[in-house]
JSON list of C-alpha atoms in Angstrom, two decimals:
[
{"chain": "A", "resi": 14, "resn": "UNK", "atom": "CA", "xyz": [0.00, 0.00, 0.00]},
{"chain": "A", "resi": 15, "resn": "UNK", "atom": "CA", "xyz": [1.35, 3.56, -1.13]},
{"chain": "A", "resi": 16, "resn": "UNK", "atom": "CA", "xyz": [1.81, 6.20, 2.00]},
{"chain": "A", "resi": 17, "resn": "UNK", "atom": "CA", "xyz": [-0.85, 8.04, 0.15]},
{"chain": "A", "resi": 18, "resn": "UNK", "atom": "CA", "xyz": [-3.26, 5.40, 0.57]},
{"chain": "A", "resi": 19, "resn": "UNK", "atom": "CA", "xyz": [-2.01, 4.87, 4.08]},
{"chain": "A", "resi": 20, "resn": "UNK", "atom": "CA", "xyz": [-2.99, 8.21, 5.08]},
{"chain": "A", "resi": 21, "resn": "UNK", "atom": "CA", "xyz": [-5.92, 8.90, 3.69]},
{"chain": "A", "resi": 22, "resn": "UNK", "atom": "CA", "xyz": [-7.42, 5.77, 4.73]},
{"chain": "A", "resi": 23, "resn": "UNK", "atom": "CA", "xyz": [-6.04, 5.82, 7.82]},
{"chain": "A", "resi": 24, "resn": "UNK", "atom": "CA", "xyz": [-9.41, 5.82, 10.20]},
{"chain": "A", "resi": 25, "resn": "UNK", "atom": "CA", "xyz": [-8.14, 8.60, 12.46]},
{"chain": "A", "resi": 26, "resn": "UNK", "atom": "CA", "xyz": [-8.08, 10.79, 9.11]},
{"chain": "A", "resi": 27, "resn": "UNK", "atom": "CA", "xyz": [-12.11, 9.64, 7.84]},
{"chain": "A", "resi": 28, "resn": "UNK", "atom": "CA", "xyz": [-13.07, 10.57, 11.68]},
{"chain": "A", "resi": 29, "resn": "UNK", "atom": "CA", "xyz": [-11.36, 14.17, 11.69]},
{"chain": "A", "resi": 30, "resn": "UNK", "atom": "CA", "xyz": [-12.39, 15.03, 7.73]},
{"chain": "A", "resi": 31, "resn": "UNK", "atom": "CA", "xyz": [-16.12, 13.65, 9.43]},
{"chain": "A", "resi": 32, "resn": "UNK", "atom": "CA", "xyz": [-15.91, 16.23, 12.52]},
{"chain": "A", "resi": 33, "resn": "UNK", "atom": "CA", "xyz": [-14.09, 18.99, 10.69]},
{"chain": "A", "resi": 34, "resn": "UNK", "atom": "CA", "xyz": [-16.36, 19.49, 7.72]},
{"chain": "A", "resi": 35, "resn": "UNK", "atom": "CA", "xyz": [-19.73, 18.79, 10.36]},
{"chain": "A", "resi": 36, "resn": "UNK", "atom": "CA", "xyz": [-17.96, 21.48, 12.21]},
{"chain": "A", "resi": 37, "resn": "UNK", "atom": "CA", "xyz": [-17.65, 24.15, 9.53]},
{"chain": "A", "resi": 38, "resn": "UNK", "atom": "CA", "xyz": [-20.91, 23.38, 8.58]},
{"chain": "A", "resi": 39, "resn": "UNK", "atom": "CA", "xyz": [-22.19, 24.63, 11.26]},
{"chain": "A", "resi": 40, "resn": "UNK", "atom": "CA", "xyz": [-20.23, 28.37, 10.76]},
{"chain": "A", "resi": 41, "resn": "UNK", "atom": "CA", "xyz": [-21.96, 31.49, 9.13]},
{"chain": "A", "resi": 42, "resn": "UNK", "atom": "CA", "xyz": [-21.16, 31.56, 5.44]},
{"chain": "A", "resi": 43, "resn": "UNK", "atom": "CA", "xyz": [-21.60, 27.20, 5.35]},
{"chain": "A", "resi": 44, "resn": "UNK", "atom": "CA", "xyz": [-24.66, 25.15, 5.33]},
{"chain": "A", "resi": 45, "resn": "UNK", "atom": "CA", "xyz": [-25.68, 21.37, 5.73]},
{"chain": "A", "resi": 46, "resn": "UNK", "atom": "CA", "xyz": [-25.47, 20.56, 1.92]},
{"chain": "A", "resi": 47, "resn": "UNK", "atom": "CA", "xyz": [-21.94, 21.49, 2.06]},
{"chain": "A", "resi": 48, "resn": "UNK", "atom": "CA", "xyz": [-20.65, 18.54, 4.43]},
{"chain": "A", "resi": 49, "resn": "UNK", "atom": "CA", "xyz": [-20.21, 16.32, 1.50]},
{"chain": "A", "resi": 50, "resn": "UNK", "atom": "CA", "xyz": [-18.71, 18.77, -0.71]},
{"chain": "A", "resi": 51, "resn": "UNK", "atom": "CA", "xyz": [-16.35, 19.61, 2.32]},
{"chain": "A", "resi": 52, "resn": "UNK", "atom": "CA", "xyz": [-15.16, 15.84, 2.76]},
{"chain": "A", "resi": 53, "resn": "UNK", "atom": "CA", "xyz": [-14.32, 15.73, -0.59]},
{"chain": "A", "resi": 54, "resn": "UNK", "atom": "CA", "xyz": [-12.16, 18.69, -0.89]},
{"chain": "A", "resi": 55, "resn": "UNK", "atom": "CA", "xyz": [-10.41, 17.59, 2.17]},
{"chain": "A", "resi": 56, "resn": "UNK", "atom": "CA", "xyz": [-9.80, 13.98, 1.13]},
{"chain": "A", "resi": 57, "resn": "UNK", "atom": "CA", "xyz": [-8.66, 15.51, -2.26]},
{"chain": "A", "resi": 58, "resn": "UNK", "atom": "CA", "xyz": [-6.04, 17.91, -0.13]},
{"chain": "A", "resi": 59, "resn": "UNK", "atom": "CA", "xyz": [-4.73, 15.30, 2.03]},
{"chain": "A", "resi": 60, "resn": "UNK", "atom": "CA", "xyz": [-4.13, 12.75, -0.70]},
{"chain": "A", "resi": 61, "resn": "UNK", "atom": "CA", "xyz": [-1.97, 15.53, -2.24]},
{"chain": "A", "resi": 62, "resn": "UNK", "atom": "CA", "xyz": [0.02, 16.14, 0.55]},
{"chain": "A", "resi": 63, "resn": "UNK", "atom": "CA", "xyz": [0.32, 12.73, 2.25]},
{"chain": "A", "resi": 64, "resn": "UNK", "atom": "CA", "xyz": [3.72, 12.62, 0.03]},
{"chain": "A", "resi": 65, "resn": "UNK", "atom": "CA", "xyz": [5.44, 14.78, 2.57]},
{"chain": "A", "resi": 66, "resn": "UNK", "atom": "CA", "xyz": [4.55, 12.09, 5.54]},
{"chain": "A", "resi": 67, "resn": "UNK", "atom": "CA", "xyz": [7.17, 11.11, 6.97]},
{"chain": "A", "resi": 68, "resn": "UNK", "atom": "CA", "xyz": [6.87, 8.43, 9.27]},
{"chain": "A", "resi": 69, "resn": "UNK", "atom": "CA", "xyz": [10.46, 8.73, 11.27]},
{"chain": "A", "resi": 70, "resn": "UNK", "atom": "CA", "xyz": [9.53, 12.69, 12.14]},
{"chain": "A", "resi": 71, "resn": "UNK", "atom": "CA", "xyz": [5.91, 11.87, 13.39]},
{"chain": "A", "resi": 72, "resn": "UNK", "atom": "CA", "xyz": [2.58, 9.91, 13.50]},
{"chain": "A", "resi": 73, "resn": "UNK", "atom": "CA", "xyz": [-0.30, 9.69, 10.96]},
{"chain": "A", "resi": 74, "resn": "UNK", "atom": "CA", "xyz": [-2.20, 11.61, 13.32]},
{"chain": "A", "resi": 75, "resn": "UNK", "atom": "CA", "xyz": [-0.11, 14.58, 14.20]},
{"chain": "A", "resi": 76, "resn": "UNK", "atom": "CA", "xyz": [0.33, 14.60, 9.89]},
{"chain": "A", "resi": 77, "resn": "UNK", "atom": "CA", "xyz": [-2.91, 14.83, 9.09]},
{"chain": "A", "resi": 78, "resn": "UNK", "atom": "CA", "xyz": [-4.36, 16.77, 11.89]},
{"chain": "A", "resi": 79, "resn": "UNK", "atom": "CA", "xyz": [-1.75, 19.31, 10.74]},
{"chain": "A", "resi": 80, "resn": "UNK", "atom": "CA", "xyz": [-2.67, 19.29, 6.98]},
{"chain": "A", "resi": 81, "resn": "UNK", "atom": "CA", "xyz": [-6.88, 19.61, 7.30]},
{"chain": "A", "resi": 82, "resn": "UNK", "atom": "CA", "xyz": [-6.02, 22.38, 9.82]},
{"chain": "A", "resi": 83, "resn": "UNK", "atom": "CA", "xyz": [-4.35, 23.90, 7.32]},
{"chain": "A", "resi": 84, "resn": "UNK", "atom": "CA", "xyz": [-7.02, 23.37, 4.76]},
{"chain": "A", "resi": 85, "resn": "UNK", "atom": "CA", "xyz": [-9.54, 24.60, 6.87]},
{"chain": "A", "resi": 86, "resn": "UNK", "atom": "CA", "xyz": [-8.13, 27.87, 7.46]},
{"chain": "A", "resi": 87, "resn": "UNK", "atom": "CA", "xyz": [-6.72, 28.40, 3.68]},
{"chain": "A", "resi": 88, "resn": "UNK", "atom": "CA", "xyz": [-10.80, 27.91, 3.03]},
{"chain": "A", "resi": 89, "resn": "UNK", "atom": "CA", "xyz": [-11.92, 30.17, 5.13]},
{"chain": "A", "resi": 90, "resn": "UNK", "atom": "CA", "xyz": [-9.90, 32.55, 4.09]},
{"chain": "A", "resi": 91, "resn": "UNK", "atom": "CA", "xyz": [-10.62, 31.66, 0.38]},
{"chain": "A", "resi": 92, "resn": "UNK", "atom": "CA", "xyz": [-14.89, 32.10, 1.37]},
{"chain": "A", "resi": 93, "resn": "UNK", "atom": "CA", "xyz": [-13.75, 35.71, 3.45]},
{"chain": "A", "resi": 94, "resn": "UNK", "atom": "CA", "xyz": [-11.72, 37.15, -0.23]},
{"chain": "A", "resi": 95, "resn": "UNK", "atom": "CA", "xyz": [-14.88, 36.09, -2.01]},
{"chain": "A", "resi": 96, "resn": "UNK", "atom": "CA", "xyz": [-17.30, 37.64, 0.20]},
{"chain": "A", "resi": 97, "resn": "UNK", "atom": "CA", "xyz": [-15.67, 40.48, 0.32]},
{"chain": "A", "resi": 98, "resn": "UNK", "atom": "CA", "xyz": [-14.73, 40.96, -3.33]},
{"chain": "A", "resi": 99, "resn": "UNK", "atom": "CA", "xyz": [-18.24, 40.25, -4.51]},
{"chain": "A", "resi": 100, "resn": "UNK", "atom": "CA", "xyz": [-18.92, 43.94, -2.72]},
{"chain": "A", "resi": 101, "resn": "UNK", "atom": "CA", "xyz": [-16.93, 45.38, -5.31]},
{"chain": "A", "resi": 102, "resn": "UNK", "atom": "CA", "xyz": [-18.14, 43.48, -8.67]},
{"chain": "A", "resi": 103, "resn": "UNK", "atom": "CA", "xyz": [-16.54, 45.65, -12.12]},
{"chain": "A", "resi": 104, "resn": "UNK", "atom": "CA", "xyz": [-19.46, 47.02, -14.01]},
{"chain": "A", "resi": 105, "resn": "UNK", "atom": "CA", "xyz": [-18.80, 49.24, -17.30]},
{"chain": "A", "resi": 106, "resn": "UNK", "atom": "CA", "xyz": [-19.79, 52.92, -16.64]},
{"chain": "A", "resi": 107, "resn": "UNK", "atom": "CA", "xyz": [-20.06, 52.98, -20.30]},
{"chain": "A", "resi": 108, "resn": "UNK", "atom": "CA", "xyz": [-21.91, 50.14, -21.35]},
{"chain": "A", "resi": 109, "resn": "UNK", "atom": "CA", "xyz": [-24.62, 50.38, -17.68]},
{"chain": "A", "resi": 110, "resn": "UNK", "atom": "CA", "xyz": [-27.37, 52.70, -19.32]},
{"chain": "A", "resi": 111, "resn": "UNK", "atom": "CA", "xyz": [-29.91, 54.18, -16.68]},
{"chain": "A", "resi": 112, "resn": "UNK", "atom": "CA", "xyz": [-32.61, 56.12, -16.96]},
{"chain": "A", "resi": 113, "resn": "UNK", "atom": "CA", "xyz": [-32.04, 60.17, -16.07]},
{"chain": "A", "resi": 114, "resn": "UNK", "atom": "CA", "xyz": [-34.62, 62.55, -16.34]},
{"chain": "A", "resi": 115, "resn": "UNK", "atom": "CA", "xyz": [-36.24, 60.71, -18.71]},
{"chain": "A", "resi": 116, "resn": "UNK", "atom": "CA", "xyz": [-33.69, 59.55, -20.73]},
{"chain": "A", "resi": 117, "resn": "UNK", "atom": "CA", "xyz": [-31.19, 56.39, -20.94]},
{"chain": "A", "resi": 118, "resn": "UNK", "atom": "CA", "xyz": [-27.76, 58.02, -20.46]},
{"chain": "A", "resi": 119, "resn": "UNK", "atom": "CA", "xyz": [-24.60, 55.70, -19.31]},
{"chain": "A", "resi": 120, "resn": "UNK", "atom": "CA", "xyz": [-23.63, 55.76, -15.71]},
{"chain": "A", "resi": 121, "resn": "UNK", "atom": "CA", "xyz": [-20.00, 56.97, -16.80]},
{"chain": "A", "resi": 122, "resn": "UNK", "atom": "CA", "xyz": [-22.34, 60.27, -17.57]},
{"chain": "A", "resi": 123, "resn": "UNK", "atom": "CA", "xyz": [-24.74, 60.24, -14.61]},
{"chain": "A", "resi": 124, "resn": "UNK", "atom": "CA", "xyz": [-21.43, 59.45, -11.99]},
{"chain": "A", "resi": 125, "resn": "UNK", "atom": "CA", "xyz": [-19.07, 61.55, -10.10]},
{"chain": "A", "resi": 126, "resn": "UNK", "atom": "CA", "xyz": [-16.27, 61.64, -7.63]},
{"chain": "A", "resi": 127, "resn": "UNK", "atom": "CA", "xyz": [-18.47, 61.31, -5.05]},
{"chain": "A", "resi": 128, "resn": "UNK", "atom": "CA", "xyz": [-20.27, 58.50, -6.01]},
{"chain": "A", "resi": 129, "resn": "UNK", "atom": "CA", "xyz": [-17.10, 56.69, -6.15]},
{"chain": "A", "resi": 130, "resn": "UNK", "atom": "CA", "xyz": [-15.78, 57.19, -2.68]},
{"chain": "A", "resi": 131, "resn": "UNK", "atom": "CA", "xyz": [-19.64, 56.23, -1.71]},
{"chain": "A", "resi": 132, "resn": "UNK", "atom": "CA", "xyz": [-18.91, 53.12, -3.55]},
{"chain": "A", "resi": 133, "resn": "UNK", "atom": "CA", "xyz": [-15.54, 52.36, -2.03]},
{"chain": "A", "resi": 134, "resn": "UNK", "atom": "CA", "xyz": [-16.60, 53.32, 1.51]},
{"chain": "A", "resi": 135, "resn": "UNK", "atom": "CA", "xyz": [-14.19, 56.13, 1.42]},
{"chain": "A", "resi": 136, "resn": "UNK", "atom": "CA", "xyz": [-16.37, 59.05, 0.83]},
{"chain": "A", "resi": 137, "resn": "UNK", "atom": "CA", "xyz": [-16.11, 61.75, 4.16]},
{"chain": "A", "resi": 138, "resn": "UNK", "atom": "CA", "xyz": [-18.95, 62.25, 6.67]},
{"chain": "A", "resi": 139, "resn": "UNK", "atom": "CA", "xyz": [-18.86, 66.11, 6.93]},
{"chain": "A", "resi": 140, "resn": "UNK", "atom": "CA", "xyz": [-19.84, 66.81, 11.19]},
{"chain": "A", "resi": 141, "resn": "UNK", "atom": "CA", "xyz": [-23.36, 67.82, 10.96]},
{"chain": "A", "resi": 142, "resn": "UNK", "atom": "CA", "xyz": [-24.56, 64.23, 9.05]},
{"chain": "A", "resi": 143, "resn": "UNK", "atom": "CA", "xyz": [-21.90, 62.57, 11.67]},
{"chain": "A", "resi": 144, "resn": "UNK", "atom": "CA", "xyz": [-24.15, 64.52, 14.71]},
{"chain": "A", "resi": 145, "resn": "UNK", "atom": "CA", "xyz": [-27.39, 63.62, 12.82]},
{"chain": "A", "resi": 146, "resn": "UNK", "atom": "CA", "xyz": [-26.37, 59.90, 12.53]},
{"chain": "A", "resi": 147, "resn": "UNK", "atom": "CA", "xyz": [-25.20, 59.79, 16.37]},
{"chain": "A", "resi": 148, "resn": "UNK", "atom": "CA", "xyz": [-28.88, 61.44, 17.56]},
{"chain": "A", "resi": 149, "resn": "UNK", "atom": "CA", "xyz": [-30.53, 58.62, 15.05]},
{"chain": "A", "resi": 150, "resn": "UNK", "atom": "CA", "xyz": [-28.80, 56.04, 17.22]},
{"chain": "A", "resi": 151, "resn": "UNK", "atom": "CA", "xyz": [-29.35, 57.59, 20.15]},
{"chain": "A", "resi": 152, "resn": "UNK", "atom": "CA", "xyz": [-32.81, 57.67, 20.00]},
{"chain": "A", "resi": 153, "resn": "UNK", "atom": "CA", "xyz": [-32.88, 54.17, 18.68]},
{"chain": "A", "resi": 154, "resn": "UNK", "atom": "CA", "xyz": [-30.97, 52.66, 21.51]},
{"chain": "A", "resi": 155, "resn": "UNK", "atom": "CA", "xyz": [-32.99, 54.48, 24.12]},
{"chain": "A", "resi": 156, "resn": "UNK", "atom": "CA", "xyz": [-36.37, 53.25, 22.43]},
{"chain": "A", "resi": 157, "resn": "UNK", "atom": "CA", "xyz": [-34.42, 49.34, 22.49]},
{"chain": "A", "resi": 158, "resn": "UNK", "atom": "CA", "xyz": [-34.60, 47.05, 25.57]},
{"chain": "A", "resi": 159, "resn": "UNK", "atom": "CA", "xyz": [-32.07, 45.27, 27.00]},
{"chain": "A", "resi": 160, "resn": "UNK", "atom": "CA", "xyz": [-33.57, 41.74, 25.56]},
{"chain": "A", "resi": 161, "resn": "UNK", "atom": "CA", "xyz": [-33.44, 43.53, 22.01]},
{"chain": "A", "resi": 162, "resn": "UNK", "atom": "CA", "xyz": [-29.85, 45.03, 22.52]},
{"chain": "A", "resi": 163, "resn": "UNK", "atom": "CA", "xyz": [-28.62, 41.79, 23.70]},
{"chain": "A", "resi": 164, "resn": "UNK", "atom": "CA", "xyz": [-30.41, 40.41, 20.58]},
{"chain": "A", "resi": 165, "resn": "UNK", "atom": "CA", "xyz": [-29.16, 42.50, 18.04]},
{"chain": "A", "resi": 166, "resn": "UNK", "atom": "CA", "xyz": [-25.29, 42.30, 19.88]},
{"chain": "A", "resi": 167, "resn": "UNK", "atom": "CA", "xyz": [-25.81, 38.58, 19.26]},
{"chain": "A", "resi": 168, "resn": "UNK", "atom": "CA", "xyz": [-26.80, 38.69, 15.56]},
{"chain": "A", "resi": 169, "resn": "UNK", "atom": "CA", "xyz": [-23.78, 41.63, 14.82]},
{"chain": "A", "resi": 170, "resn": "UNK", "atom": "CA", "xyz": [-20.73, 39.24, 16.57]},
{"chain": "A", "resi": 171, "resn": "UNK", "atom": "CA", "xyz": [-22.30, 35.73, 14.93]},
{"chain": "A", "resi": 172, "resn": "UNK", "atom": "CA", "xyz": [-24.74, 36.19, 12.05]},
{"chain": "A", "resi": 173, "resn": "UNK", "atom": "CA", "xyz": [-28.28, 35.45, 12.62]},
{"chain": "A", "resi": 174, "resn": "UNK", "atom": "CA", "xyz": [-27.62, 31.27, 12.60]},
{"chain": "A", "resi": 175, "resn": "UNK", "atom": "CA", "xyz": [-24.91, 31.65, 14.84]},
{"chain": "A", "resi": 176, "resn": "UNK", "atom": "CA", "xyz": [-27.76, 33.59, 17.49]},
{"chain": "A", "resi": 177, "resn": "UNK", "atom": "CA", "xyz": [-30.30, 31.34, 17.14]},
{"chain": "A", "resi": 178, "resn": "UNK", "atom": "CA", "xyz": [-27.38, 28.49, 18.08]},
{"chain": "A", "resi": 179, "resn": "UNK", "atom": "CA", "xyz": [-26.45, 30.46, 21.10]},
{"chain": "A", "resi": 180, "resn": "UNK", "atom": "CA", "xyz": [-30.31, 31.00, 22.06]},
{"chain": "A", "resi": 181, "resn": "UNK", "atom": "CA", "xyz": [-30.94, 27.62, 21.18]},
{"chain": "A", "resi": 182, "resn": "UNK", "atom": "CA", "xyz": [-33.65, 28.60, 18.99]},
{"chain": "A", "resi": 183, "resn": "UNK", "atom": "CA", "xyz": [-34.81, 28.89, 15.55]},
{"chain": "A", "resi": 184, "resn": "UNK", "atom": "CA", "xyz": [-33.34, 30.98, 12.51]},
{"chain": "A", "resi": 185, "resn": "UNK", "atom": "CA", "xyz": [-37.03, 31.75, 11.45]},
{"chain": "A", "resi": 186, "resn": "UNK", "atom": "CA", "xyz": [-37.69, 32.89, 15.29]},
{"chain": "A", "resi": 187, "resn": "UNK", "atom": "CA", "xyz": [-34.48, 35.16, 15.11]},
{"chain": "A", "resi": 188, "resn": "UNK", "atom": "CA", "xyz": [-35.53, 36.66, 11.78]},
{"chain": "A", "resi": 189, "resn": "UNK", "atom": "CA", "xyz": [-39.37, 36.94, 13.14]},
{"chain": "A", "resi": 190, "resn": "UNK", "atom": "CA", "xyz": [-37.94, 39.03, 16.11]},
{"chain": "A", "resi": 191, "resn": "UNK", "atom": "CA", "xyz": [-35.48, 41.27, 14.13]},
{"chain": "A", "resi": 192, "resn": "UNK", "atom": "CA", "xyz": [-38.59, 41.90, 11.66]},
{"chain": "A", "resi": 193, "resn": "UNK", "atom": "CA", "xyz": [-40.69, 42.99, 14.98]},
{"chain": "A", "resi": 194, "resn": "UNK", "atom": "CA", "xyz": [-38.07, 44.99, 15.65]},
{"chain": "A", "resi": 195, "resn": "UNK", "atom": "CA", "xyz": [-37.55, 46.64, 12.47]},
{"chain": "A", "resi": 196, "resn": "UNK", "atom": "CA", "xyz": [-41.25, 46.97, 11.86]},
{"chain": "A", "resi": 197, "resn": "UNK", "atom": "CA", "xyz": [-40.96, 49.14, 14.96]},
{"chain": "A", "resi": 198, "resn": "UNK", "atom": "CA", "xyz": [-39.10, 51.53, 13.67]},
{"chain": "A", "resi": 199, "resn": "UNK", "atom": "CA", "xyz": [-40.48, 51.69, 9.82]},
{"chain": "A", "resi": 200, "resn": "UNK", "atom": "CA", "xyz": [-44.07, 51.04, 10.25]},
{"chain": "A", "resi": 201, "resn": "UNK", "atom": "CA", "xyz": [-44.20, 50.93, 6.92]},
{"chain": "A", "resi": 202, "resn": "UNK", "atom": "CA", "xyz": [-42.58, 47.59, 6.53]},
{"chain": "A", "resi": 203, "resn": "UNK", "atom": "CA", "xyz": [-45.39, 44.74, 7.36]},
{"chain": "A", "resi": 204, "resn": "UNK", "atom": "CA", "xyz": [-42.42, 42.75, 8.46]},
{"chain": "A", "resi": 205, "resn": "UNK", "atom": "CA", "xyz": [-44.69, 40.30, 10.38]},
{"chain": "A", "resi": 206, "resn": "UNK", "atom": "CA", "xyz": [-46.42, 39.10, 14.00]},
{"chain": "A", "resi": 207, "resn": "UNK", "atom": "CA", "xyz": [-43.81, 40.17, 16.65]},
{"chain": "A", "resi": 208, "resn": "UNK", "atom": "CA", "xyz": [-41.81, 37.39, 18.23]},
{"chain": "A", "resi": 209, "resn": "UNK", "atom": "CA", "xyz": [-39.72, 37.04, 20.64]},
{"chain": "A", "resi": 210, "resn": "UNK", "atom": "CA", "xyz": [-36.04, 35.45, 21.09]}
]
């Protein structure tokens, strides 16, 4: 039997690429349907790597629990580059035609400096809108109760499935609650029945 084969079928190393990929599975950004996918890709991985085992400097164990923690933090990584670069998708000023006062006109026309630093998140706050946006969330905070803050603190650090993990509730009763919340504010929005989380 090759080493390669020796690690990867190794059962320490079908355990750990079981527990790692039910693991990130369970993270913000992953769902269920991904576990096989996630196996694979591991498996794949190891097998490529499971040339540099070398059984004199360690065990199997040590070697592969190495090499998928690797893995797992190269893919995360990978996922984070992704998310963020999908913010910032190219699209042609000259070839996007929207409609301005009535007319189709390209965006290359309808654009300006400071829609471009709006875009990039690097446009300046002059101090009046930075005083107007502190009294907005102010007056928001003071109208919150501690349940909600401690809600919406929860859904900010973990994402909205990681909440409803710590609350050991639902997703759906997370959403329902932000909704209530929401709907609180912008009346306007028939968000739903208030619930609670």
């Amino acid at each position: 039997m090759s080493i390669r084969s020796t690690v990867v079928s190794h059962p320490f190393t079908s355990e750990l690429i079981r527990r790692k990929a039910a693991h990130l599975c369970r993270r913000p950004g992953f769902s269920r349907t991904d576990e096989e996918d996630l196996r694979q890709e591991m498996s794949l991985y190891l097998w490529t790597k499971a040339r540099l085992f070398d059984a004199q400097r360690g065990n199997i164990e040590a070697f592969v629990n190495t090499a998928l923690t690797s893995w797992v933090a190269m893919e995360l990584r990978r996922r984070r580059r992704i998310k963020r670069r999908d913010g910032f998708r190219a699209i042609s000023l000259e070839g996007t035609f929207v409609e301005c006062d009535g007319q189709l006109d390209s965006l290359a026309s309808v654009t300006g400096e400071a829609d471009h630093l709006r875009r990039t998140g690097r446009d300046t706050v002059n101090f009046i809108e930075h005083i107007e946006v502190l009294e907005a969330y102010r007056a928001i905070d003071a109208a919150l109760t501690r349940r909600e803050r401690a809600l919406l603190r929860d859904v900010i650090d973990h994402g909205v499935a990681g909440a409803a993990r710590i609350r050991r509730v639902s997703r759906r009763q997370i959403d329902r609650a932000l909704a209530a919340i929401r709907n609180r504010f912008n009346p306007d929005d028939r968000a739903g029945p208030e619930a609670t989380a």
